[in-house]
mmCIF file of N, CA, C and O in Angstrom:
data_model
loop_
_atom_site.group_PDB
_atom_site.id
_atom_site.type_symbol
_atom_site.label_atom_id
_atom_site.label_comp_id
_atom_site.label_asym_id
_atom_site.label_seq_id
_atom_site.Cartn_x
_atom_site.Cartn_y
_atom_site.Cartn_z
ATOM 1 N N MET A 26 3.967 -3.302 7.502
ATOM 2 C CA MET A 26 4.105 -3.994 6.236
ATOM 3 C C MET A 26 3.675 -5.445 6.456
ATOM 4 O O MET A 26 3.857 -5.990 7.540
ATOM 5 N N ASN A 27 3.170 -6.071 5.438
ATOM 6 C CA ASN A 27 2.633 -7.416 5.614
ATOM 7 C C ASN A 27 3.692 -8.514 5.428
ATOM 8 O O ASN A 27 4.771 -8.279 4.892
ATOM 9 N N ASN A 28 3.347 -9.706 5.889
ATOM 10 C CA ASN A 28 4.264 -10.847 5.826
ATOM 11 C C ASN A 28 4.685 -11.196 4.404
ATOM 12 O O ASN A 28 5.806 -11.641 4.178
ATOM 13 N N THR A 29 3.796 -10.989 3.454
ATOM 14 C CA THR A 29 4.116 -11.302 2.061
ATOM 15 C C THR A 29 5.308 -10.486 1.583
ATOM 16 O O THR A 29 6.220 -11.022 0.944
ATOM 17 N N LYS A 30 5.322 -9.206 1.888
ATOM 18 C CA LYS A 30 6.441 -8.346 1.465
ATOM 19 C C LYS A 30 7.741 -8.756 2.153
ATOM 20 O O LYS A 30 8.803 -8.794 1.532
ATOM 21 N N TRP A 31 7.677 -9.058 3.476
ATOM 22 C CA TRP A 31 8.885 -9.493 4.180
ATOM 23 C C TRP A 31 9.416 -10.788 3.567
ATOM 24 O O TRP A 31 10.626 -10.949 3.391
ATOM 25 N N ASN A 32 8.518 -11.706 3.224
ATOM 26 C CA ASN A 32 8.955 -12.954 2.595
ATOM 27 C C ASN A 32 9.539 -12.715 1.208
ATOM 28 O O ASN A 32 10.479 -13.400 0.807
ATOM 29 N N GLU A 33 8.987 -11.776 0.475
ATOM 30 C CA GLU A 33 9.552 -11.439 -0.836
ATOM 31 C C GLU A 33 10.988 -10.938 -0.684
ATOM 32 O O GLU A 33 11.860 -11.304 -1.478
ATOM 33 N N ILE A 34 11.224 -10.101 0.314
ATOM 34 C CA ILE A 34 12.585 -9.617 0.568
ATOM 35 C C ILE A 34 13.496 -10.797 0.890
ATOM 36 O O ILE A 34 14.571 -10.956 0.321
ATOM 37 N N ARG A 35 13.050 -11.631 1.827
ATOM 38 C CA ARG A 35 13.860 -12.773 2.273
ATOM 39 C C ARG A 35 14.224 -13.680 1.097
ATOM 40 O O ARG A 35 15.396 -14.023 0.907
ATOM 41 N N LEU A 36 13.249 -14.054 0.298
ATOM 42 C CA LEU A 36 13.509 -14.969 -0.823
ATOM 43 C C LEU A 36 14.394 -14.328 -1.890
ATOM 44 O O LEU A 36 15.248 -14.995 -2.482
ATOM 45 N N ALA A 37 14.222 -13.036 -2.115
ATOM 46 C CA ALA A 37 15.062 -12.338 -3.087
ATOM 47 C C ALA A 37 16.517 -12.287 -2.624
ATOM 48 O O ALA A 37 17.441 -12.498 -3.419
ATOM 49 N N MET A 38 16.732 -12.034 -1.339
ATOM 50 C CA MET A 38 18.098 -11.967 -0.818
ATOM 51 C C MET A 38 18.745 -13.351 -0.794
ATOM 52 O O MET A 38 19.929 -13.498 -1.103
ATOM 53 N N VAL A 39 17.981 -14.380 -0.465
ATOM 54 C CA VAL A 39 18.503 -15.750 -0.470
ATOM 55 C C VAL A 39 18.970 -16.143 -1.867
ATOM 56 O O VAL A 39 19.973 -16.839 -2.024
ATOM 57 N N SER A 40 18.268 -15.668 -2.873
ATOM 58 C CA SER A 40 18.602 -16.061 -4.248
ATOM 59 C C SER A 40 19.808 -15.315 -4.830
ATOM 60 O O SER A 40 20.295 -15.683 -5.894
ATOM 61 N N MET A 41 20.299 -14.299 -4.131
ATOM 62 C CA MET A 41 21.459 -13.555 -4.627
ATOM 63 C C MET A 41 22.732 -14.390 -4.491
ATOM 64 O O MET A 41 22.882 -15.147 -3.532
ATOM 65 N N LYS A 42 23.642 -14.207 -5.435
ATOM 66 C CA LYS A 42 24.937 -14.889 -5.376
ATOM 67 C C LYS A 42 25.718 -14.457 -4.135
ATOM 68 O O LYS A 42 26.337 -15.260 -3.449
ATOM 69 N N SER A 43 25.706 -13.159 -3.860
ATOM 70 C CA SER A 43 26.388 -12.610 -2.689
ATOM 71 C C SER A 43 25.396 -11.713 -1.939
ATOM 72 O O SER A 43 25.362 -10.498 -2.164
ATOM 73 N N PRO A 44 24.589 -12.296 -1.043
ATOM 74 C CA PRO A 44 23.576 -11.487 -0.352
ATOM 75 C C PRO A 44 24.189 -10.516 0.650
ATOM 76 O O PRO A 44 25.249 -10.773 1.214
ATOM 77 N N PRO A 45 23.512 -9.399 0.869
ATOM 78 C CA PRO A 45 24.002 -8.415 1.841
ATOM 79 C C PRO A 45 23.751 -8.891 3.268
ATOM 80 O O PRO A 45 23.026 -9.860 3.499
ATOM 81 N N ILE A 46 24.327 -8.179 4.216
ATOM 82 C CA ILE A 46 24.041 -8.432 5.621
ATOM 83 C C ILE A 46 22.874 -7.542 6.041
ATOM 84 O O ILE A 46 22.500 -6.622 5.315
ATOM 85 N N TRP A 47 22.319 -7.816 7.203
ATOM 86 C CA TRP A 47 21.146 -7.074 7.641
ATOM 87 C C TRP A 47 21.111 -6.949 9.155
ATOM 88 O O TRP A 47 21.790 -7.668 9.875
ATOM 89 N N LYS A 48 20.273 -6.021 9.596
ATOM 90 C CA LYS A 48 20.034 -5.794 11.028
ATOM 91 C C LYS A 48 18.597 -5.308 11.175
ATOM 92 O O LYS A 48 18.133 -4.486 10.383
ATOM 93 N N ILE A 49 17.899 -5.812 12.179
ATOM 94 C CA ILE A 49 16.506 -5.427 12.407
ATOM 95 C C ILE A 49 16.405 -4.627 13.705
ATOM 96 O O ILE A 49 17.023 -4.967 14.702
ATOM 97 N N THR A 50 15.591 -3.571 13.673
ATOM 98 C CA THR A 50 15.207 -2.842 14.872
ATOM 99 C C THR A 50 13.714 -3.079 15.072
ATOM 100 O O THR A 50 12.922 -2.909 14.135
ATOM 101 N N TYR A 51 13.347 -3.524 16.270
ATOM 102 C CA TYR A 51 11.952 -3.836 16.592
ATOM 103 C C TYR A 51 11.271 -2.635 17.228
ATOM 104 O O TYR A 51 11.932 -1.708 17.703
ATOM 105 N N ILE A 52 9.951 -2.669 17.248
ATOM 106 C CA ILE A 52 9.196 -1.526 17.771
ATOM 107 C C ILE A 52 9.454 -1.281 19.252
ATOM 108 O O ILE A 52 9.266 -0.170 19.727
ATOM 109 N N ASN A 53 9.953 -2.281 19.975
ATOM 110 C CA ASN A 53 10.292 -2.083 21.392
ATOM 111 C C ASN A 53 11.699 -1.507 21.579
ATOM 112 O O ASN A 53 12.145 -1.308 22.693
ATOM 113 N N GLY A 54 12.413 -1.245 20.459
ATOM 114 C CA GLY A 54 13.745 -0.654 20.513
ATOM 115 C C GLY A 54 14.889 -1.646 20.432
ATOM 116 O O GLY A 54 16.038 -1.253 20.249
ATOM 117 N N TYR A 55 14.597 -2.930 20.552
ATOM 118 C CA TYR A 55 15.652 -3.949 20.484
ATOM 119 C C TYR A 55 16.235 -4.009 19.071
ATOM 120 O O TYR A 55 15.509 -3.989 18.088
ATOM 121 N N GLU A 56 17.563 -4.065 18.992
ATOM 122 C CA GLU A 56 18.265 -4.206 17.710
ATOM 123 C C GLU A 56 18.985 -5.537 17.684
ATOM 124 O O GLU A 56 19.686 -5.892 18.630
ATOM 125 N N THR A 57 18.818 -6.268 16.601
ATOM 126 C CA THR A 57 19.532 -7.534 16.449
ATOM 127 C C THR A 57 20.989 -7.257 16.134
ATOM 128 O O THR A 57 21.353 -6.149 15.723
ATOM 129 N N ALA A 58 21.805 -8.270 16.287
ATOM 130 C CA ALA A 58 23.178 -8.191 15.805
ATOM 131 C C ALA A 58 23.135 -8.240 14.283
ATOM 132 O O ALA A 58 22.165 -8.712 13.686
ATOM 133 N N VAL A 59 24.174 -7.752 13.658
ATOM 134 C CA VAL A 59 24.272 -7.837 12.204
ATOM 135 C C VAL A 59 24.349 -9.316 11.826
ATOM 136 O O VAL A 59 25.042 -10.102 12.465
ATOM 137 N N ASP A 60 23.601 -9.695 10.808
ATOM 138 C CA ASP A 60 23.503 -11.095 10.401
ATOM 139 C C ASP A 60 23.541 -11.175 8.885
ATOM 140 O O ASP A 60 23.197 -10.220 8.197
ATOM 141 N N GLY A 61 23.929 -12.305 8.371
ATOM 142 C CA GLY A 61 23.974 -12.494 6.925
ATOM 143 C C GLY A 61 23.145 -13.670 6.461
ATOM 144 O O GLY A 61 23.090 -13.958 5.265
ATOM 145 N N GLU A 62 22.488 -14.360 7.385
ATOM 146 C CA GLU A 62 21.721 -15.548 7.035
ATOM 147 C C GLU A 62 20.257 -15.153 6.843
ATOM 148 O O GLU A 62 19.573 -14.783 7.786
ATOM 149 N N TRP A 63 19.791 -15.216 5.613
ATOM 150 C CA TRP A 63 18.455 -14.746 5.276
ATOM 151 C C TRP A 63 17.376 -15.817 5.368
ATOM 152 O O TRP A 63 16.222 -15.506 5.591
ATOM 153 N N PHE A 64 17.711 -17.078 5.159
ATOM 154 C CA PHE A 64 16.672 -18.095 5.033
ATOM 155 C C PHE A 64 15.994 -18.405 6.364
ATOM 156 O O PHE A 64 14.768 -18.383 6.458
ATOM 157 N N TYR A 65 16.766 -18.709 7.399
ATOM 158 C CA TYR A 65 16.191 -19.053 8.698
ATOM 159 C C TYR A 65 16.203 -17.890 9.693
ATOM 160 O O TYR A 65 15.183 -17.569 10.288
ATOM 161 N N HIS A 66 17.350 -17.255 9.863
ATOM 162 C CA HIS A 66 17.479 -16.217 10.893
ATOM 163 C C HIS A 66 16.547 -15.036 10.653
ATOM 164 O O HIS A 66 15.965 -14.494 11.589
ATOM 165 N N PHE A 67 16.430 -14.618 9.391
ATOM 166 C CA PHE A 67 15.623 -13.436 9.093
ATOM 167 C C PHE A 67 14.160 -13.637 9.465
ATOM 168 O O PHE A 67 13.499 -12.718 9.927
ATOM 169 N N SER A 68 13.653 -14.834 9.305
ATOM 170 C CA SER A 68 12.231 -15.077 9.568
ATOM 171 C C SER A 68 11.941 -15.590 10.978
ATOM 172 O O SER A 68 10.780 -15.749 11.345
ATOM 173 N N GLU A 69 12.979 -15.804 11.780
ATOM 174 C CA GLU A 69 12.772 -16.272 13.156
ATOM 175 C C GLU A 69 11.920 -15.288 13.945
ATOM 176 O O GLU A 69 12.187 -14.096 13.963
ATOM 177 N N GLY A 70 10.899 -15.794 14.567
ATOM 178 C CA GLY A 70 10.047 -14.942 15.392
ATOM 179 C C GLY A 70 8.983 -14.187 14.625
ATOM 180 O O GLY A 70 8.188 -13.458 15.207
ATOM 181 N N GLY A 71 8.955 -14.316 13.317
ATOM 182 C CA GLY A 71 7.948 -13.633 12.508
ATOM 183 C C GLY A 71 8.311 -12.179 12.235
ATOM 184 O O GLY A 71 9.381 -11.702 12.597
ATOM 185 N N TYR A 72 7.391 -11.479 11.602
ATOM 186 C CA TYR A 72 7.646 -10.120 11.132
ATOM 187 C C TYR A 72 6.768 -9.066 11.804
ATOM 188 O O TYR A 72 6.876 -7.886 11.489
ATOM 189 N N LEU A 73 5.906 -9.484 12.701
ATOM 190 C CA LEU A 73 4.869 -8.610 13.243
ATOM 191 C C LEU A 73 5.394 -7.323 13.868
ATOM 192 O O LEU A 73 4.803 -6.261 13.705
ATOM 193 N N ASP A 74 6.513 -7.386 14.574
ATOM 194 C CA ASP A 74 6.971 -6.208 15.322
ATOM 195 C C ASP A 74 8.265 -5.592 14.786
ATOM 196 O O ASP A 74 8.999 -4.944 15.515
ATOM 197 N N ILE A 75 8.526 -5.752 13.497
ATOM 198 C CA ILE A 75 9.703 -5.125 12.890
ATOM 199 C C ILE A 75 9.401 -3.644 12.641
ATOM 200 O O ILE A 75 8.479 -3.300 11.909
ATOM 201 N N TYR A 76 10.192 -2.787 13.277
ATOM 202 C CA TYR A 76 10.073 -1.346 13.046
ATOM 203 C C TYR A 76 10.752 -0.991 11.726
ATOM 204 O O TYR A 76 10.164 -0.335 10.871
ATOM 205 N N TYR A 77 12.003 -1.434 11.567
ATOM 206 C CA TYR A 77 12.667 -1.294 10.275
ATOM 207 C C TYR A 77 13.792 -2.302 10.130
ATOM 208 O O TYR A 77 14.302 -2.852 11.094
ATOM 209 N N LEU A 78 14.115 -2.547 8.880
ATOM 210 C CA LEU A 78 15.193 -3.446 8.483
ATOM 211 C C LEU A 78 16.274 -2.627 7.803
ATOM 212 O O LEU A 78 15.971 -1.859 6.885
ATOM 213 N N ASP A 79 17.509 -2.765 8.257
ATOM 214 C CA ASP A 79 18.640 -2.153 7.560
ATOM 215 C C ASP A 79 19.328 -3.234 6.740
ATOM 216 O O ASP A 79 19.757 -4.260 7.282
ATOM 217 N N VAL A 80 19.382 -3.028 5.446
ATOM 218 C CA VAL A 80 20.095 -3.915 4.537
ATOM 219 C C VAL A 80 21.426 -3.231 4.253
ATOM 220 O O VAL A 80 21.451 -2.118 3.727
ATOM 221 N N ILE A 81 22.515 -3.885 4.623
ATOM 222 C CA ILE A 81 23.848 -3.272 4.567
ATOM 223 C C ILE A 81 24.636 -3.887 3.419
ATOM 224 O O ILE A 81 24.923 -5.085 3.430
ATOM 225 N N THR A 82 24.970 -3.061 2.451
ATOM 226 C CA THR A 82 25.706 -3.546 1.274
ATOM 227 C C THR A 82 27.204 -3.292 1.450
ATOM 228 O O THR A 82 27.611 -2.413 2.200
ATOM 229 N N ASN A 83 28.015 -4.093 0.748
ATOM 230 C CA ASN A 83 29.468 -3.982 0.936
ATOM 231 C C ASN A 83 30.238 -3.586 -0.311
ATOM 232 O O ASN A 83 31.458 -3.564 -0.296
ATOM 233 N N SER A 84 29.545 -3.304 -1.407
ATOM 234 C CA SER A 84 30.218 -2.841 -2.625
ATOM 235 C C SER A 84 29.212 -2.081 -3.481
ATOM 236 O O SER A 84 27.995 -2.202 -3.285
ATOM 237 N N ALA A 85 29.722 -1.333 -4.421
ATOM 238 C CA ALA A 85 28.844 -0.577 -5.317
ATOM 239 C C ALA A 85 27.990 -1.515 -6.161
ATOM 240 O O ALA A 85 26.798 -1.247 -6.390
ATOM 241 N N ASP A 86 28.568 -2.622 -6.608
ATOM 242 C CA ASP A 86 27.803 -3.583 -7.408
ATOM 243 C C ASP A 86 26.680 -4.212 -6.592
ATOM 244 O O ASP A 86 25.551 -4.340 -7.073
ATOM 245 N N GLN A 87 27.004 -4.615 -5.367
ATOM 246 C CA GLN A 87 25.985 -5.213 -4.513
ATOM 247 C C GLN A 87 24.894 -4.188 -4.193
ATOM 248 O O GLN A 87 23.713 -4.509 -4.199
ATOM 249 N N HIS A 88 25.298 -2.962 -3.943
ATOM 250 C CA HIS A 88 24.348 -1.891 -3.636
ATOM 251 C C HIS A 88 23.361 -1.707 -4.795
ATOM 252 O O HIS A 88 22.149 -1.612 -4.582
ATOM 253 N N ALA A 89 23.876 -1.690 -6.007
ATOM 254 C CA ALA A 89 23.024 -1.526 -7.186
ATOM 255 C C ALA A 89 22.092 -2.726 -7.366
ATOM 256 O O ALA A 89 20.902 -2.557 -7.668
ATOM 257 N N SER A 90 22.606 -3.920 -7.159
ATOM 258 C CA SER A 90 21.789 -5.132 -7.300
ATOM 259 C C SER A 90 20.668 -5.179 -6.273
ATOM 260 O O SER A 90 19.520 -5.465 -6.595
ATOM 261 N N VAL A 91 21.012 -4.898 -5.025
ATOM 262 C CA VAL A 91 20.016 -4.901 -3.952
ATOM 263 C C VAL A 91 18.971 -3.814 -4.212
ATOM 264 O O VAL A 91 17.767 -4.045 -4.064
ATOM 265 N N GLY A 92 19.406 -2.641 -4.611
ATOM 266 C CA GLY A 92 18.471 -1.553 -4.912
ATOM 267 C C GLY A 92 17.486 -1.926 -5.997
ATOM 268 O O GLY A 92 16.289 -1.652 -5.882
ATOM 269 N N ALA A 93 17.968 -2.572 -7.046
ATOM 270 C CA ALA A 93 17.086 -3.000 -8.137
ATOM 271 C C ALA A 93 16.055 -4.013 -7.636
ATOM 272 O O ALA A 93 14.869 -3.931 -7.983
ATOM 273 N N ILE A 94 16.492 -4.938 -6.804
ATOM 274 C CA ILE A 94 15.575 -5.950 -6.249
ATOM 275 C C ILE A 94 14.524 -5.289 -5.370
ATOM 276 O O ILE A 94 13.326 -5.574 -5.494
ATOM 277 N N LEU A 95 14.943 -4.410 -4.473
ATOM 278 C CA LEU A 95 14.005 -3.768 -3.556
ATOM 279 C C LEU A 95 13.011 -2.886 -4.305
ATOM 280 O O LEU A 95 11.834 -2.827 -3.936
ATOM 281 N N ARG A 96 13.454 -2.233 -5.357
ATOM 282 C CA ARG A 96 12.543 -1.394 -6.147
ATOM 283 C C ARG A 96 11.504 -2.249 -6.871
ATOM 284 O O ARG A 96 10.357 -1.827 -7.045
ATOM 285 N N THR A 97 11.901 -3.435 -7.285
ATOM 286 C CA THR A 97 10.970 -4.353 -7.942
ATOM 287 C C THR A 97 9.862 -4.783 -6.980
ATOM 288 O O THR A 97 8.704 -4.908 -7.358
ATOM 289 N N ILE A 98 10.227 -4.984 -5.715
ATOM 290 C CA ILE A 98 9.247 -5.393 -4.706
ATOM 291 C C ILE A 98 8.367 -4.211 -4.291
ATOM 292 O O ILE A 98 7.251 -4.390 -3.823
ATOM 293 N N HIS A 99 8.851 -2.989 -4.485
ATOM 294 C CA HIS A 99 8.137 -1.748 -4.149
ATOM 295 C C HIS A 99 7.848 -1.678 -2.653
ATOM 296 O O HIS A 99 6.770 -2.025 -2.177
ATOM 297 N N LEU A 100 8.842 -1.215 -1.920
ATOM 298 C CA LEU A 100 8.803 -1.220 -0.458
ATOM 299 C C LEU A 100 8.894 0.178 0.127
ATOM 300 O O LEU A 100 9.554 1.054 -0.438
ATOM 301 N N PRO A 101 8.270 0.389 1.292
ATOM 302 C CA PRO A 101 8.431 1.675 1.977
ATOM 303 C C PRO A 101 9.838 1.745 2.570
ATOM 304 O O PRO A 101 10.225 0.906 3.381
ATOM 305 N N GLY A 102 10.630 2.686 2.115
ATOM 306 C CA GLY A 102 11.988 2.750 2.624
ATOM 307 C C GLY A 102 12.790 3.859 1.988
ATOM 308 O O GLY A 102 12.255 4.718 1.290
ATOM 309 N N MET A 103 14.096 3.790 2.249
ATOM 310 C CA MET A 103 14.992 4.818 1.727
ATOM 311 C C MET A 103 16.395 4.261 1.571
ATOM 312 O O MET A 103 16.759 3.269 2.217
ATOM 313 N N GLU A 104 17.142 4.903 0.714
ATOM 314 C CA GLU A 104 18.549 4.565 0.543
ATOM 315 C C GLU A 104 19.332 5.253 1.657
ATOM 316 O O GLU A 104 19.046 6.395 2.014
ATOM 317 N N THR A 105 20.313 4.553 2.227
ATOM 318 C CA THR A 105 21.156 5.117 3.277
ATOM 319 C C THR A 105 22.612 5.090 2.816
ATOM 320 O O THR A 105 22.920 4.539 1.760
ATOM 321 N N ALA A 106 23.493 5.629 3.611
ATOM 322 C CA ALA A 106 24.922 5.641 3.270
ATOM 323 C C ALA A 106 25.503 4.224 3.225
ATOM 324 O O ALA A 106 26.474 3.973 2.521
ATOM 325 N N THR A 107 24.895 3.304 3.982
ATOM 326 C CA THR A 107 25.427 1.938 4.053
ATOM 327 C C THR A 107 24.570 0.913 3.332
ATOM 328 O O THR A 107 24.903 -0.272 3.326
ATOM 329 N N GLY A 108 23.456 1.336 2.752
ATOM 330 C CA GLY A 108 22.586 0.388 2.058
ATOM 331 C C GLY A 108 21.175 0.925 1.936
ATOM 332 O O GLY A 108 20.947 1.961 1.327
ATOM 333 N N TYR A 109 20.234 0.219 2.565
ATOM 334 C CA TYR A 109 18.817 0.575 2.467
ATOM 335 C C TYR A 109 18.130 0.335 3.802
ATOM 336 O O TYR A 109 18.494 -0.575 4.536
ATOM 337 N N ARG A 110 17.127 1.159 4.101
ATOM 338 C CA ARG A 110 16.298 0.968 5.289
ATOM 339 C C ARG A 110 14.868 0.738 4.800
ATOM 340 O O ARG A 110 14.306 1.560 4.084
ATOM 341 N N ILE A 111 14.296 -0.394 5.235
ATOM 342 C CA ILE A 111 12.938 -0.769 4.868
ATOM 343 C C ILE A 111 12.073 -0.653 6.122
ATOM 344 O O ILE A 111 12.400 -1.225 7.159
ATOM 345 N N PHE A 112 10.965 0.070 6.022
ATOM 346 C CA PHE A 112 10.111 0.317 7.177
ATOM 347 C C PHE A 112 8.998 -0.718 7.300
ATOM 348 O O PHE A 112 8.303 -1.004 6.332
ATOM 349 N N GLY A 113 8.840 -1.235 8.512
ATOM 350 C CA GLY A 113 7.714 -2.103 8.825
ATOM 351 C C GLY A 113 6.567 -1.287 9.394
ATOM 352 O O GLY A 113 5.400 -1.567 9.149
ATOM 353 N N TYR A 114 6.914 -0.252 10.162
ATOM 354 C CA TYR A 114 5.938 0.651 10.772
ATOM 355 C C TYR A 114 6.420 2.085 10.629
ATOM 356 O O TYR A 114 7.613 2.353 10.695
ATOM 357 N N THR A 115 5.477 2.988 10.480
ATOM 358 C CA THR A 115 5.760 4.421 10.552
ATOM 359 C C THR A 115 4.576 5.079 11.260
ATOM 360 O O THR A 115 3.488 4.513 11.312
ATOM 361 N N ASP A 116 4.795 6.266 11.781
ATOM 362 C CA ASP A 116 3.676 6.966 12.386
ATOM 363 C C ASP A 116 2.890 7.705 11.309
ATOM 364 O O ASP A 116 3.335 7.840 10.175
ATOM 365 N N SER A 117 1.723 8.161 11.663
ATOM 366 C CA SER A 117 0.839 8.811 10.675
ATOM 367 C C SER A 117 1.328 10.190 10.258
ATOM 368 O O SER A 117 0.801 10.768 9.313
ATOM 369 N N PHE A 118 2.363 10.709 10.927
ATOM 370 C CA PHE A 118 2.889 12.033 10.611
ATOM 371 C C PHE A 118 4.100 11.991 9.688
ATOM 372 O O PHE A 118 4.552 13.005 9.204
ATOM 373 N N SER A 119 4.635 10.808 9.472
ATOM 374 C CA SER A 119 5.835 10.661 8.657
ATOM 375 C C SER A 119 5.506 10.604 7.174
ATOM 376 O O SER A 119 4.519 9.998 6.768
ATOM 377 N N ASN A 120 6.356 11.242 6.405
ATOM 378 C CA ASN A 120 6.252 11.168 4.955
ATOM 379 C C ASN A 120 7.197 10.051 4.508
ATOM 380 O O ASN A 120 8.401 10.193 4.604
ATOM 381 N N VAL A 121 6.645 8.955 4.043
ATOM 382 C CA VAL A 121 7.445 7.797 3.687
ATOM 383 C C VAL A 121 7.482 7.640 2.169
ATOM 384 O O VAL A 121 6.433 7.655 1.507
ATOM 385 N N ASN A 122 8.671 7.518 1.642
ATOM 386 C CA ASN A 122 8.849 7.260 0.232
ATOM 387 C C ASN A 122 8.951 5.759 -0.003
ATOM 388 O O ASN A 122 9.207 4.988 0.913
ATOM 389 N N TYR A 123 8.776 5.364 -1.236
ATOM 390 C CA TYR A 123 8.888 3.959 -1.610
ATOM 391 C C TYR A 123 10.068 3.777 -2.536
ATOM 392 O O TYR A 123 10.391 4.642 -3.337
ATOM 393 N N LEU A 124 10.720 2.650 -2.360
ATOM 394 C CA LEU A 124 11.827 2.292 -3.248
ATOM 395 C C LEU A 124 11.226 1.708 -4.521
ATOM 396 O O LEU A 124 10.193 1.110 -4.513
#
């Protein structure tokens, strides 16, 4: 996924009254700690090697709000039990849906 889409996610989450927490898994397998700071921490190191982003919601209202935002941006991903997973990379054999 390109930097523009990652920045759209970041700016949308920063603008929320109560933004969700997040965790990134990189293509080398490294997973970040759960974080809630979207403006600086999310963009540290760039977006080039993000395998996927887990956006973790903490209430039904927040889940619905985040889902509406992500669908507006139109991202490769899926809804999970704890929020949403946004894909930065997938293999050519995977069937990826868009939010």
